[in-house]
């Protein structure tokens, strides 16, 4: 007998908040929020913060008084910490099945088709307890016959008190009940515009959508909408993507902590973005044949004329060497820079990506590429062990992005007044235990 297709979606609860609480256990039960880049908007909230009425995407300056009055703990986004904790969660989940898809930084799909129906619930709780014990991150688990239904189950696992964070939809009756509880706007793959249109047709729940005619859905919601419809009916249309497809281009850019006028400061920012881009490039075993750099002033400034420029260069041959990419990026930036302007953002895009194994070397560059390749491998190994800022180029300056003190941060770096330590990726961030 063929095994029944069964997907589990494991979702980390309030992931950014949970990462901060792992190293600050006294914050359990305390309202906590995490802010976006430059401490701009609320992007993560604990349940206690949600109960206070704090909304996602709200600018921080609008809720400062509420935060102070209710003693809400505030954190700047610490993406290096969150990324490392995510990798630890994925490593833990891989102990339960070799077939796993990393869907996002806080979500993974697992193939549980090897389990018997009576084993699913217990296995889900074992996953939940193991992840919490090994990483400190609480998770919810939703199990069903399709990825869309697993999403539904996961959302309800958080809402239903008796589910204790684990819900499996195995029978037609369980699935129907879950679909009737799920609002149309909460269905995976149904965007705001489609949800609004469906509600006008009195399609208010996932169950209502599952009863819509195939032809109407395909005509009005395209093939992706039809796949969603079929998956709600229990017909799998999406397989696990166990291998992340390589990106067609890679971009890194950040707004500055404050407007900049000096070329030196902008060079520091661009060089740091270039190194991060090159690291991502090598991580997917690719090389870039094109480099684009863009630079802009504040588009909302009333008293200043907008200046926005970009320049592109094709490389003699594809490369992943930071030395080559930095040289090209700095050359492009120098050609765009205009003295006297107040710049707010710079970025780099690596384009025309090709697999590293398919790069055609010429007779005169092969030796140099070999040297660069060995150097990049060494840098990647050291940075992976000691953190991304362990080794930097002189053009990047000597300031630390992870520093909280203003004097230790370059003017182009993002504002991070509430940044926590790099507990897992930096020696300086390690917790100290005193007897």
Short mmCIF file of C-alpha atoms in Angstrom, two decimals:
data_model
loop_
_atom_site.label_atom_id
_atom_site.label_comp_id
_atom_site.label_asym_id
_atom_site.label_seq_id
_atom_site.Cartn_x
_atom_site.Cartn_y
_atom_site.Cartn_z
CA UNK A 1 0.00 0.00 0.00
CA UNK A 2 1.33 3.43 -0.97
CA UNK A 3 2.09 5.82 1.86
CA UNK A 4 -0.37 8.66 2.45
CA UNK A 5 1.04 12.07 1.59
CA UNK A 6 1.35 14.01 4.83
CA UNK A 7 2.94 17.44 5.35
CA UNK A 8 3.79 19.13 8.64
CA UNK A 9 4.31 22.87 8.90
CA UNK A 10 6.47 23.83 11.86
CA UNK A 11 6.20 27.54 12.64
CA UNK A 12 8.22 29.33 15.32
CA UNK A 13 5.95 31.37 17.59
CA UNK A 14 6.71 35.13 17.52
CA UNK A 15 10.15 34.13 16.29
CA UNK A 16 12.11 37.36 16.75
CA UNK A 17 10.64 37.85 20.22
CA UNK A 18 11.34 34.21 21.11
CA UNK A 19 14.99 34.58 20.05
CA UNK A 20 15.40 37.50 22.45
CA UNK A 21 13.67 35.62 25.27
CA UNK A 22 15.96 32.60 24.96
CA UNK A 23 18.79 34.70 26.41
CA UNK A 24 16.57 36.88 28.59
CA UNK A 25 14.26 34.35 30.31
CA UNK A 26 13.03 37.04 32.72
CA UNK A 27 11.07 38.47 29.77
CA UNK A 28 8.70 35.50 29.70
CA UNK A 29 5.21 36.90 30.28
CA UNK A 30 6.42 40.47 29.69
CA UNK A 31 5.23 42.47 26.63
CA UNK A 32 8.03 42.57 24.03
CA UNK A 33 8.33 44.15 20.58
CA UNK A 34 11.05 44.07 17.94
CA UNK A 35 11.59 47.01 15.59
CA UNK A 36 12.52 47.15 11.91
CA UNK A 37 15.66 48.67 10.39
CA UNK A 38 16.60 52.04 11.85
CA UNK A 39 14.20 51.29 14.72
CA UNK A 40 11.37 52.36 12.44
CA UNK A 41 8.30 50.14 12.86
CA UNK A 42 7.04 47.26 14.99
CA UNK A 43 7.70 43.99 13.12
CA UNK A 44 7.31 41.41 15.90
CA UNK A 45 5.17 41.28 19.04
CA UNK A 46 4.72 38.94 21.96
CA UNK A 47 1.17 37.89 22.87
CA UNK A 48 1.31 40.32 25.79
CA UNK A 49 2.20 43.17 23.41
CA UNK A 50 -0.65 42.19 21.08
CA UNK A 51 -3.05 42.32 24.02
CA UNK A 52 -1.99 45.95 24.61
CA UNK A 53 -3.16 46.83 21.10
CA UNK A 54 0.26 47.19 19.48
CA UNK A 55 -0.14 46.57 15.74
CA UNK A 56 2.30 45.22 13.17
CA UNK A 57 3.88 47.90 11.03
CA UNK A 58 3.10 50.75 13.43
CA UNK A 59 5.86 53.41 13.48
CA UNK A 60 7.68 53.28 16.79
CA UNK A 61 7.42 57.02 17.44
CA UNK A 62 3.62 56.69 17.42
CA UNK A 63 3.58 54.15 20.26
CA UNK A 64 6.47 55.43 22.38
CA UNK A 65 4.15 56.70 25.10
CA UNK A 66 2.23 53.41 25.26
CA UNK A 67 5.48 51.44 25.35
CA UNK A 68 6.81 53.53 28.22
CA UNK A 69 3.53 53.48 30.16
CA UNK A 70 3.05 49.72 29.89
CA UNK A 71 6.76 48.93 30.37
CA UNK A 72 7.10 47.14 27.06
CA UNK A 73 10.56 45.75 26.38
CA UNK A 74 11.88 47.02 23.02
CA UNK A 75 14.58 45.45 20.82
CA UNK A 76 16.22 46.54 17.60
CA UNK A 77 16.20 43.82 14.93
CA UNK A 78 19.20 41.53 15.40
CA UNK A 79 19.19 39.60 12.13
CA UNK A 80 22.51 37.83 12.70
CA UNK A 81 21.15 36.34 15.92
CA UNK A 82 17.81 35.43 14.31
CA UNK A 83 19.51 33.81 11.32
CA UNK A 84 21.72 31.66 13.53
CA UNK A 85 18.80 30.60 15.75
CA UNK A 86 16.86 29.72 12.60
CA UNK A 87 19.68 27.45 11.45
CA UNK A 88 19.62 25.73 14.84
CA UNK A 89 15.89 25.12 14.56
CA UNK A 90 16.31 23.68 11.04
CA UNK A 91 19.15 21.44 12.24
CA UNK A 92 16.90 20.14 15.02
CA UNK A 93 14.00 19.49 12.64
CA UNK A 94 16.26 17.55 10.29
CA UNK A 95 16.53 14.89 13.02
CA UNK A 96 12.89 13.98 12.40
CA UNK A 97 12.91 13.59 8.60
CA UNK A 98 15.47 13.93 5.81
CA UNK A 99 12.80 15.53 3.60
CA UNK A 100 12.51 19.12 4.76
CA UNK A 101 11.82 22.46 3.08
CA UNK A 102 12.99 25.69 4.69
CA UNK A 103 10.10 27.95 3.69
CA UNK A 104 11.17 31.06 5.59
CA UNK A 105 13.34 32.11 8.52
CA UNK A 106 10.71 30.81 10.97
CA UNK A 107 8.82 28.13 9.00
CA UNK A 108 9.65 24.66 7.69
CA UNK A 109 7.63 22.01 5.87
CA UNK A 110 8.38 18.41 6.81
CA UNK A 111 7.40 15.20 5.02
CA UNK A 112 5.74 12.90 7.55
CA UNK A 113 4.32 10.43 5.03
CA UNK A 114 6.22 7.59 6.73
CA UNK A 115 4.04 7.80 9.87
CA UNK A 116 0.89 5.84 10.60
CA UNK A 117 -2.19 8.00 11.37
CA UNK A 118 -2.17 7.11 15.06
CA UNK A 119 1.48 8.22 15.37
CA UNK A 120 1.07 11.73 13.95
CA UNK A 121 -0.17 13.57 17.05
CA UNK A 122 2.48 12.11 19.34
CA UNK A 123 5.19 12.80 16.77
CA UNK A 124 4.05 16.42 16.44
CA UNK A 125 4.34 16.95 20.19
CA UNK A 126 7.76 15.28 20.17
CA UNK A 127 8.90 17.75 17.49
CA UNK A 128 7.53 20.64 19.53
CA UNK A 129 9.18 19.52 22.77
CA UNK A 130 12.54 18.72 21.15
CA UNK A 131 12.84 22.08 19.39
CA UNK A 132 12.00 23.88 22.63
CA UNK A 133 14.47 21.81 24.64
CA UNK A 134 17.33 22.02 22.13
CA UNK A 135 16.95 25.66 21.01
CA UNK A 136 14.60 27.37 23.49
CA UNK A 137 12.24 28.37 20.64
CA UNK A 138 8.52 27.50 21.03
CA UNK A 139 6.88 26.18 17.86
CA UNK A 140 3.45 25.19 16.58
CA UNK A 141 2.90 22.16 14.35
CA UNK A 142 0.14 21.71 11.77
CA UNK A 143 -0.20 18.41 9.89
CA UNK A 144 -2.39 17.65 6.87
CA UNK A 145 -2.42 16.04 3.43
CA UNK A 146 -1.41 19.19 1.54
CA UNK A 147 0.84 22.15 2.26
CA UNK A 148 -2.10 24.58 2.15
CA UNK A 149 -4.07 22.50 4.65
CA UNK A 150 -0.97 22.19 6.85
CA UNK A 151 -0.90 26.01 6.93
CA UNK A 152 -4.54 26.01 8.02
CA UNK A 153 -3.83 23.40 10.70
CA UNK A 154 -0.84 25.35 12.00
CA UNK A 155 -2.79 28.58 12.39
CA UNK A 156 -5.57 26.78 14.27
CA UNK A 157 -3.02 24.96 16.45
CA UNK A 158 -2.13 28.38 17.86
CA UNK A 159 -5.76 29.46 18.31
CA UNK A 160 -7.31 26.34 19.84
CA UNK A 161 -6.34 26.10 23.53
CA UNK A 162 -6.90 22.34 23.71
CA UNK A 163 -4.57 21.73 20.74
CA UNK A 164 -1.51 22.73 22.80
CA UNK A 165 0.24 23.94 19.66
CA UNK A 166 -0.20 20.74 17.61
CA UNK A 167 -3.09 19.99 15.25
CA UNK A 168 -3.45 17.18 12.71
CA UNK A 169 -6.21 17.15 10.08
CA UNK A 170 -6.70 13.51 9.10
CA UNK A 171 -10.41 12.98 8.53
CA UNK A 172 -12.86 14.76 6.23
CA UNK A 173 -14.82 15.95 9.27
CA UNK A 174 -11.71 17.46 10.92
CA UNK A 175 -10.75 19.18 7.68
CA UNK A 176 -14.22 20.63 7.12
CA UNK A 177 -14.36 22.00 10.67
CA UNK A 178 -10.94 23.61 10.21
CA UNK A 179 -11.87 25.16 6.87
CA UNK A 180 -15.09 26.61 8.31
CA UNK A 181 -13.03 28.25 11.09
CA UNK A 182 -10.56 29.81 8.66
CA UNK A 183 -11.38 33.22 7.19
CA UNK A 184 -10.75 33.62 3.47
CA UNK A 185 -8.08 36.25 4.08
CA UNK A 186 -6.11 33.76 6.19
CA UNK A 187 -5.79 31.17 3.42
CA UNK A 188 -2.23 30.73 2.18
CA UNK A 189 -1.97 32.14 -1.34
CA UNK A 190 -5.08 34.33 -1.16
CA UNK A 191 -3.99 37.95 -1.34
CA UNK A 192 -5.89 41.00 -0.14
CA UNK A 193 -7.47 41.80 -3.50
CA UNK A 194 -8.67 38.25 -4.12
CA UNK A 195 -10.01 38.03 -0.56
CA UNK A 196 -11.96 41.26 -1.03
CA UNK A 197 -13.46 40.07 -4.30
CA UNK A 198 -14.38 36.67 -2.88
CA UNK A 199 -16.08 38.25 0.13
CA UNK A 200 -18.22 40.30 -2.26
CA UNK A 201 -19.39 36.94 -3.65
CA UNK A 202 -20.19 35.74 -0.11
CA UNK A 203 -17.12 33.49 -0.04
CA UNK A 204 -16.03 34.24 3.52
CA UNK A 205 -14.23 31.09 4.67
CA UNK A 206 -11.81 28.52 3.32
CA UNK A 207 -14.71 26.06 3.25
CA UNK A 208 -16.70 28.40 1.00
CA UNK A 209 -13.74 28.64 -1.37
CA UNK A 210 -13.32 24.86 -1.49
CA UNK A 211 -16.86 24.64 -2.93
CA UNK A 212 -16.27 27.12 -5.75
CA UNK A 213 -16.31 25.84 -9.36
CA UNK A 214 -12.88 24.97 -10.78
CA UNK A 215 -13.50 26.93 -13.97
CA UNK A 216 -14.42 30.17 -12.20
CA UNK A 217 -11.39 29.98 -9.94
CA UNK A 218 -8.98 29.29 -12.81
CA UNK A 219 -10.46 32.11 -14.90
CA UNK A 220 -10.46 34.71 -12.12
CA UNK A 221 -7.55 33.59 -9.92
CA UNK A 222 -5.24 31.94 -12.48
CA UNK A 223 -3.48 28.61 -12.06
CA UNK A 224 -2.13 29.47 -8.60
CA UNK A 225 -5.68 30.03 -7.36
CA UNK A 226 -6.77 26.69 -8.81
CA UNK A 227 -3.89 24.95 -7.02
CA UNK A 228 -5.01 26.53 -3.74
CA UNK A 229 -8.57 25.33 -4.37
CA UNK A 230 -7.46 21.75 -5.08
CA UNK A 231 -5.17 21.70 -2.04
CA UNK A 232 -8.04 22.82 0.20
CA UNK A 233 -9.91 19.79 -1.11
CA UNK A 234 -7.02 17.55 -0.08
CA UNK A 235 -5.33 17.12 -3.48
CA UNK A 236 -1.56 17.82 -3.22
CA UNK A 237 -0.36 20.23 -5.91
CA UNK A 238 2.88 21.40 -4.29
CA UNK A 239 5.81 19.17 -3.46
CA UNK A 240 8.52 19.85 -0.93
CA UNK A 241 11.36 21.98 -2.28
CA UNK A 242 14.18 20.29 -0.41
CA UNK A 243 16.79 22.23 -2.38
CA UNK A 244 16.56 26.01 -2.40
CA UNK A 245 16.70 27.25 -6.01
CA UNK A 246 19.56 29.61 -6.75
CA UNK A 247 18.68 33.29 -7.07
CA UNK A 248 18.85 34.97 -10.47
CA UNK A 249 20.29 38.13 -8.93
CA UNK A 250 21.42 39.19 -5.46
CA UNK A 251 20.89 42.64 -3.98
CA UNK A 252 22.05 44.20 -0.73
CA UNK A 253 21.12 47.75 0.26
CA UNK A 254 20.31 49.69 3.41
CA UNK A 255 19.18 53.18 4.23
CA UNK A 256 21.80 55.11 6.18
CA UNK A 257 21.41 55.91 9.86
CA UNK A 258 21.42 59.58 8.81
CA UNK A 259 21.98 61.48 5.52
CA UNK A 260 25.60 61.36 4.32
CA UNK A 261 27.62 63.86 2.31
CA UNK A 262 31.13 62.33 2.38
CA UNK A 263 32.26 59.82 -0.24
CA UNK A 264 34.38 57.98 2.36
CA UNK A 265 31.32 57.12 4.48
CA UNK A 266 29.35 55.92 1.46
CA UNK A 267 32.30 53.78 0.36
CA UNK A 268 32.29 52.07 3.77
CA UNK A 269 28.62 51.25 3.40
CA UNK A 270 28.86 50.02 -0.19
CA UNK A 271 31.93 47.89 0.49
CA UNK A 272 30.14 46.19 3.39
CA UNK A 273 27.09 45.52 1.19
CA UNK A 274 29.38 44.15 -1.54
CA UNK A 275 31.06 41.71 0.84
CA UNK A 276 27.67 40.45 2.06
CA UNK A 277 26.47 40.07 -1.54
CA UNK A 278 29.59 38.11 -2.49
CA UNK A 279 29.14 35.85 0.54
CA UNK A 280 25.57 35.04 -0.52
CA UNK A 281 26.83 34.44 -4.06
CA UNK A 282 29.40 31.87 -2.94
CA UNK A 283 26.90 30.25 -0.61
CA UNK A 284 24.82 29.21 -3.62
CA UNK A 285 27.97 28.30 -5.61
CA UNK A 286 27.41 31.00 -8.22
CA UNK A 287 29.42 33.72 -9.94
CA UNK A 288 28.24 37.10 -11.21
CA UNK A 289 28.92 38.55 -14.65
CA UNK A 290 27.28 41.91 -13.99
CA UNK A 291 27.46 44.55 -11.23
CA UNK A 292 24.97 47.38 -10.67
CA UNK A 293 25.42 50.11 -8.04
CA UNK A 294 22.70 52.61 -7.16
CA UNK A 295 22.81 55.77 -5.04
CA UNK A 296 20.02 58.13 -4.01
CA UNK A 297 19.07 61.14 -1.93
CA UNK A 298 15.82 61.54 0.04
CA UNK A 299 12.87 61.40 -2.35
CA UNK A 300 10.60 63.00 0.25
CA UNK A 301 12.80 66.02 0.97
CA UNK A 302 10.97 69.24 0.12
CA UNK A 303 13.98 71.56 0.10
CA UNK A 304 16.33 69.33 -1.92
CA UNK A 305 16.24 68.07 -5.52
CA UNK A 306 16.03 64.31 -5.80
CA UNK A 307 19.17 62.67 -7.13
CA UNK A 308 18.90 58.99 -7.99
CA UNK A 309 21.47 57.26 -10.17
CA UNK A 310 22.63 53.76 -11.04
CA UNK A 311 25.43 52.36 -13.16
CA UNK A 312 26.10 48.87 -14.47
CA UNK A 313 29.28 47.12 -15.53
CA UNK A 314 29.71 43.77 -17.28
CA UNK A 315 32.70 41.80 -16.01
CA UNK A 316 35.27 40.19 -18.33
CA UNK A 317 34.27 36.87 -16.82
CA UNK A 318 31.92 35.81 -14.01
CA UNK A 319 33.43 35.92 -10.52
CA UNK A 320 32.55 35.54 -6.84
CA UNK A 321 35.75 37.19 -5.60
CA UNK A 322 35.19 40.07 -3.20
CA UNK A 323 38.43 41.65 -4.43
CA UNK A 324 37.12 41.86 -7.99
CA UNK A 325 33.61 42.96 -7.01
CA UNK A 326 34.85 45.62 -4.56
CA UNK A 327 37.10 47.14 -7.24
CA UNK A 328 34.19 47.38 -9.70
CA UNK A 329 31.71 48.67 -7.13
CA UNK A 330 34.01 51.45 -5.93
CA UNK A 331 34.66 52.51 -9.54
CA UNK A 332 30.93 52.74 -10.27
CA UNK A 333 30.25 54.68 -7.07
CA UNK A 334 32.98 57.22 -7.81
CA UNK A 335 31.39 57.96 -11.18
CA UNK A 336 27.97 58.64 -9.61
CA UNK A 337 28.93 60.62 -6.53
CA UNK A 338 28.08 64.32 -6.64
CA UNK A 339 29.57 66.56 -3.90
CA UNK A 340 27.17 68.63 -1.81
CA UNK A 341 24.24 66.21 -1.89
CA UNK A 342 22.76 64.44 1.14
CA UNK A 343 22.56 60.74 0.35
CA UNK A 344 20.26 58.36 2.21
CA UNK A 345 20.83 55.00 0.52
CA UNK A 346 23.33 52.98 -1.51
CA UNK A 347 23.11 49.44 -2.78
CA UNK A 348 24.61 46.81 -5.06
CA UNK A 349 23.01 44.21 -7.32
CA UNK A 350 24.92 41.22 -8.70
CA UNK A 351 23.36 40.07 -11.96
CA UNK A 352 23.81 37.49 -14.75
CA UNK A 353 24.54 34.75 -12.24
CA UNK A 354 25.94 31.43 -13.47
CA UNK A 355 26.93 28.25 -11.60
CA UNK A 356 30.55 28.41 -10.48
CA UNK A 357 31.21 25.06 -12.15
CA UNK A 358 30.24 26.48 -15.56
CA UNK A 359 32.53 29.52 -15.61
CA UNK A 360 34.85 29.45 -18.60
CA UNK A 361 38.35 30.56 -17.51
CA UNK A 362 40.90 31.99 -19.89
CA UNK A 363 44.61 31.22 -20.01
CA UNK A 364 45.72 34.44 -18.32
CA UNK A 365 43.21 34.64 -15.45
CA UNK A 366 43.01 31.04 -14.23
CA UNK A 367 45.93 31.38 -11.81
CA UNK A 368 44.55 34.59 -10.29
CA UNK A 369 41.08 33.06 -9.93
CA UNK A 370 42.57 30.07 -8.15
CA UNK A 371 44.30 32.35 -5.64
CA UNK A 372 41.14 34.37 -5.10
CA UNK A 373 39.10 31.19 -4.65
CA UNK A 374 41.41 29.91 -1.91
CA UNK A 375 41.32 33.29 -0.18
CA UNK A 376 37.51 33.45 -0.31
CA UNK A 377 37.21 29.93 1.12
CA UNK A 378 39.46 30.94 4.00
CA UNK A 379 37.47 34.13 4.66
CA UNK A 380 34.15 32.23 4.57
CA UNK A 381 35.45 29.66 7.06
CA UNK A 382 36.73 32.28 9.50
CA UNK A 383 33.58 34.42 9.26
CA UNK A 384 31.35 31.42 9.76
CA UNK A 385 33.26 30.55 12.91
CA UNK A 386 33.88 34.01 14.37
CA UNK A 387 31.14 36.16 12.84
CA UNK A 388 30.83 38.23 9.70
CA UNK A 389 32.74 41.17 11.15
CA UNK A 390 35.73 39.09 12.24
CA UNK A 391 37.66 39.99 9.08
CA UNK A 392 37.01 43.15 7.07
CA UNK A 393 38.70 45.24 4.40
CA UNK A 394 40.23 48.63 5.18
CA UNK A 395 37.67 50.35 2.94
CA UNK A 396 34.92 49.07 5.28
CA UNK A 397 36.29 51.12 8.18
CA UNK A 398 36.84 49.88 11.72
CA UNK A 399 33.38 50.42 13.22
CA UNK A 400 31.17 47.53 14.33
CA UNK A 401 27.57 47.15 13.09
CA UNK A 402 26.81 45.16 16.22
CA UNK A 403 27.95 47.98 18.54
CA UNK A 404 25.26 49.70 20.57
CA UNK A 405 27.33 52.74 21.60
CA UNK A 406 27.02 55.59 19.09
CA UNK A 407 30.76 56.34 19.12
CA UNK A 408 31.51 52.79 17.95
CA UNK A 409 29.15 52.98 14.98
CA UNK A 410 29.84 54.59 11.59
CA UNK A 411 27.36 57.29 10.46
CA UNK A 412 26.03 55.07 7.65
CA UNK A 413 25.08 52.24 10.00
CA UNK A 414 21.46 51.68 10.93
CA UNK A 415 20.15 53.08 14.19
CA UNK A 416 19.98 50.25 16.71
CA UNK A 417 19.43 51.83 20.09
CA UNK A 418 17.92 48.65 21.55
CA UNK A 419 20.20 46.03 19.99
CA UNK A 420 20.80 42.83 21.95
CA UNK A 421 24.10 40.94 21.93
CA UNK A 422 25.26 38.47 19.31
CA UNK A 423 24.90 35.68 21.85
CA UNK A 424 25.68 32.80 19.47
CA UNK A 425 28.02 34.23 16.80
CA UNK A 426 30.41 36.54 18.63
CA UNK A 427 32.87 35.89 21.44
CA UNK A 428 32.03 39.31 22.90
CA UNK A 429 28.36 38.36 23.00
CA UNK A 430 28.73 35.14 24.96
CA UNK A 431 26.82 35.07 28.23
CA UNK A 432 29.01 35.03 31.31
CA UNK A 433 28.17 32.80 34.26
CA UNK A 434 29.46 33.89 37.63
CA UNK A 435 29.48 31.65 40.68
#
